[in-house]
mmCIF file of C-alpha atoms and ligand atoms in Angstrom:
data_model
loop_
_atom_site.group_PDB
_atom_site.id
_atom_site.type_symbol
_atom_site.label_atom_id
_atom_site.label_comp_id
_atom_site.label_asym_id
_atom_site.label_seq_id
_atom_site.Cartn_x
_atom_site.Cartn_y
_atom_site.Cartn_z
ATOM 1 C CA UNK A 9 22.030 35.121 7.430
ATOM 2 C CA UNK A 10 21.913 38.660 8.754
ATOM 3 C CA UNK A 11 18.704 40.621 8.702
ATOM 4 C CA UNK A 12 17.097 43.129 10.974
ATOM 5 C CA UNK A 13 19.048 41.815 13.947
ATOM 6 C CA UNK A 14 22.441 43.020 12.772
ATOM 7 C CA UNK A 15 24.192 45.271 15.260
ATOM 8 C CA UNK A 16 27.808 46.341 15.614
ATOM 9 C CA UNK A 17 30.162 45.043 18.334
ATOM 10 C CA UNK A 18 33.197 47.338 18.349
ATOM 11 C CA UNK A 19 32.278 48.096 14.734
ATOM 12 C CA UNK A 20 32.071 44.417 13.743
ATOM 13 C CA UNK A 21 28.708 43.242 12.473
ATOM 14 C CA UNK A 22 27.067 40.489 14.474
ATOM 15 C CA UNK A 23 23.667 38.839 14.449
ATOM 16 C CA UNK A 24 22.280 39.895 17.802
ATOM 17 C CA UNK A 25 19.597 37.200 17.932
ATOM 18 C CA UNK A 26 22.317 34.526 17.817
ATOM 19 C CA UNK A 27 24.652 36.213 20.316
ATOM 20 C CA UNK A 28 24.788 35.718 24.040
ATOM 21 C CA UNK A 29 25.079 39.002 25.912
ATOM 22 C CA UNK A 30 27.883 37.601 28.074
ATOM 23 C CA UNK A 31 29.976 37.004 24.937
ATOM 24 C CA UNK A 32 29.977 40.742 24.295
ATOM 25 C CA UNK A 33 30.115 42.044 27.859
ATOM 26 C CA UNK A 34 33.325 44.006 27.220
ATOM 27 C CA UNK A 35 32.432 45.170 23.717
ATOM 28 C CA UNK A 36 30.778 48.398 22.635
ATOM 29 C CA UNK A 37 27.432 47.573 21.036
ATOM 30 C CA UNK A 38 25.924 49.946 18.484
ATOM 31 C CA UNK A 39 22.358 49.539 17.250
ATOM 32 C CA UNK A 40 20.693 51.635 14.560
ATOM 33 C CA UNK A 41 19.649 54.076 17.294
ATOM 34 C CA UNK A 42 23.330 54.732 17.959
ATOM 35 C CA UNK A 43 24.129 55.312 14.299
ATOM 36 C CA UNK A 44 21.960 58.397 13.940
ATOM 37 C CA UNK A 45 18.445 59.718 14.181
ATOM 38 C CA UNK A 46 16.025 61.779 12.131
ATOM 39 C CA UNK A 47 17.639 65.028 13.224
ATOM 40 C CA UNK A 48 21.243 63.841 12.833
ATOM 41 C CA UNK A 49 21.361 61.156 10.189
ATOM 42 C CA UNK A 50 24.587 59.287 9.509
ATOM 43 C CA UNK A 51 25.708 59.910 5.884
ATOM 44 C CA UNK A 52 24.875 56.283 5.063
ATOM 45 C CA UNK A 53 21.350 56.688 6.451
ATOM 46 C CA UNK A 54 20.906 59.823 4.330
ATOM 47 C CA UNK A 55 22.179 57.889 1.294
ATOM 48 C CA UNK A 56 19.566 55.165 1.914
ATOM 49 C CA UNK A 57 16.855 57.846 1.912
ATOM 50 C CA UNK A 58 18.165 59.559 -1.238
ATOM 51 C CA UNK A 59 18.541 56.276 -3.158
ATOM 52 C CA UNK A 60 15.299 54.563 -2.130
ATOM 53 C CA UNK A 61 17.332 51.989 -0.235
ATOM 54 C CA UNK A 62 14.290 50.967 1.738
ATOM 55 C CA UNK A 63 10.629 50.466 1.016
ATOM 56 C CA UNK A 64 8.780 49.058 4.016
ATOM 57 C CA UNK A 65 11.771 49.762 6.240
ATOM 58 C CA UNK A 66 11.511 46.427 8.018
ATOM 59 C CA UNK A 67 15.074 45.377 7.203
ATOM 60 C CA UNK A 68 16.631 48.828 6.957
ATOM 61 C CA UNK A 69 18.170 49.003 10.416
ATOM 62 C CA UNK A 70 19.996 45.714 9.790
ATOM 63 C CA UNK A 71 20.983 46.733 6.267
ATOM 64 C CA UNK A 72 22.550 49.966 7.518
ATOM 65 C CA UNK A 73 24.362 48.355 10.476
ATOM 66 C CA UNK A 74 25.590 45.575 8.219
ATOM 67 C CA UNK A 75 26.716 48.049 5.564
ATOM 68 C CA UNK A 76 28.712 50.002 8.143
ATOM 69 C CA UNK A 77 30.431 46.821 9.303
ATOM 70 C CA UNK A 78 30.960 45.683 5.716
ATOM 71 C CA UNK A 79 32.523 49.009 4.724
ATOM 72 C CA UNK A 80 34.929 48.743 7.659
ATOM 73 C CA UNK A 81 35.860 45.205 6.553
ATOM 74 C CA UNK A 82 36.415 46.472 3.003
ATOM 75 C CA UNK A 83 38.482 49.434 4.230
ATOM 76 C CA UNK A 84 40.642 46.973 6.198
ATOM 77 C CA UNK A 85 41.341 45.103 2.947
ATOM 78 C CA UNK A 86 39.316 41.979 3.669
ATOM 79 C CA UNK A 87 38.528 40.129 0.432
ATOM 80 C CA UNK A 88 35.132 38.613 -0.358
ATOM 81 C CA UNK A 89 34.125 35.500 -2.290
ATOM 82 C CA UNK A 90 34.079 37.544 -5.529
ATOM 83 C CA UNK A 91 37.358 39.411 -5.046
ATOM 84 C CA UNK A 92 39.486 38.582 -8.084
ATOM 85 C CA UNK A 93 42.924 39.509 -6.741
ATOM 86 C CA UNK A 94 43.200 38.357 -3.140
ATOM 87 C CA UNK A 95 46.604 39.980 -2.660
ATOM 88 C CA UNK A 96 45.460 43.366 -3.953
ATOM 89 C CA UNK A 97 46.164 46.257 -1.613
ATOM 90 C CA UNK A 98 43.010 48.045 -2.758
ATOM 91 C CA UNK A 99 39.776 46.256 -3.649
ATOM 92 C CA UNK A 100 37.320 48.147 -5.838
ATOM 93 C CA UNK A 101 33.917 48.337 -4.154
ATOM 94 C CA UNK A 102 32.021 47.195 -7.242
ATOM 95 C CA UNK A 103 28.329 46.311 -7.351
ATOM 96 C CA UNK A 104 29.341 42.621 -7.271
ATOM 97 C CA UNK A 105 31.497 43.197 -4.170
ATOM 98 C CA UNK A 106 28.669 45.030 -2.400
ATOM 99 C CA UNK A 107 26.093 42.393 -3.318
ATOM 100 C CA UNK A 108 28.345 39.554 -2.149
ATOM 101 C CA UNK A 109 29.327 41.290 1.076
ATOM 102 C CA UNK A 110 25.665 42.112 1.857
ATOM 103 C CA UNK A 111 24.296 38.770 0.622
ATOM 104 C CA UNK A 112 23.085 37.597 4.036
ATOM 105 C CA UNK A 113 20.781 40.587 4.392
ATOM 106 C CA UNK A 114 17.409 39.895 2.866
ATOM 107 C CA UNK A 115 14.925 42.573 1.861
ATOM 108 C CA UNK A 116 11.549 41.163 1.005
ATOM 109 C CA UNK A 117 10.573 44.327 -0.862
ATOM 110 C CA UNK A 118 13.448 43.968 -3.299
ATOM 111 C CA UNK A 119 15.071 47.343 -2.619
ATOM 112 C CA UNK A 120 18.450 45.852 -3.481
ATOM 113 C CA UNK A 121 19.320 48.233 -6.319
ATOM 114 C CA UNK A 122 18.683 51.232 -4.082
ATOM 115 C CA UNK A 123 20.652 49.623 -1.251
ATOM 116 C CA UNK A 124 23.672 49.074 -3.531
ATOM 117 C CA UNK A 125 23.492 52.675 -4.764
ATOM 118 C CA UNK A 126 23.166 53.957 -1.190
ATOM 119 C CA UNK A 127 26.183 51.975 -0.040
ATOM 120 C CA UNK A 128 28.258 53.212 -2.980
ATOM 121 C CA UNK A 129 27.271 56.792 -2.138
ATOM 122 C CA UNK A 130 27.843 56.246 1.572
ATOM 123 C CA UNK A 131 31.280 54.777 0.959
ATOM 124 C CA UNK A 132 32.487 57.966 -0.764
HETATM 125 S S1 FES B 216 12.667 47.524 3.050
HETATM 126 FE FE1 FES B 216 11.107 46.056 3.151
HETATM 127 S S2 FES B 216 12.076 44.245 3.759
HETATM 128 FE FE2 FES B 216 13.653 45.645 3.384
#
């Protein structure tokens, strides 16, 4: 399960609360603070704002870091549990693909529809 503790290690999403720092000593770690800030938002952060992808904001940093890692996995052609054609060279980033690939990230407010829309917009 990934939640607010998701960060990126060389662009790969990891659960920081289950990681030992020594395991990642030679890796570049990116937290939400490294993704962007209020004056220079990453396009995915701006998409979360436009699409009401957060409500209380408690999980948002993890959602955005996880989405960035997930989009990189998708761009690399990694299939998910709902990918129909595993040998496909291009996998459509459908709502079902996004929901499956983000399924470990829980939002207690239920902002999932906005999160899916934000990720679709951010992926473009
Ligand atoms: S925005 Fe409230 S828990 Fe995700």
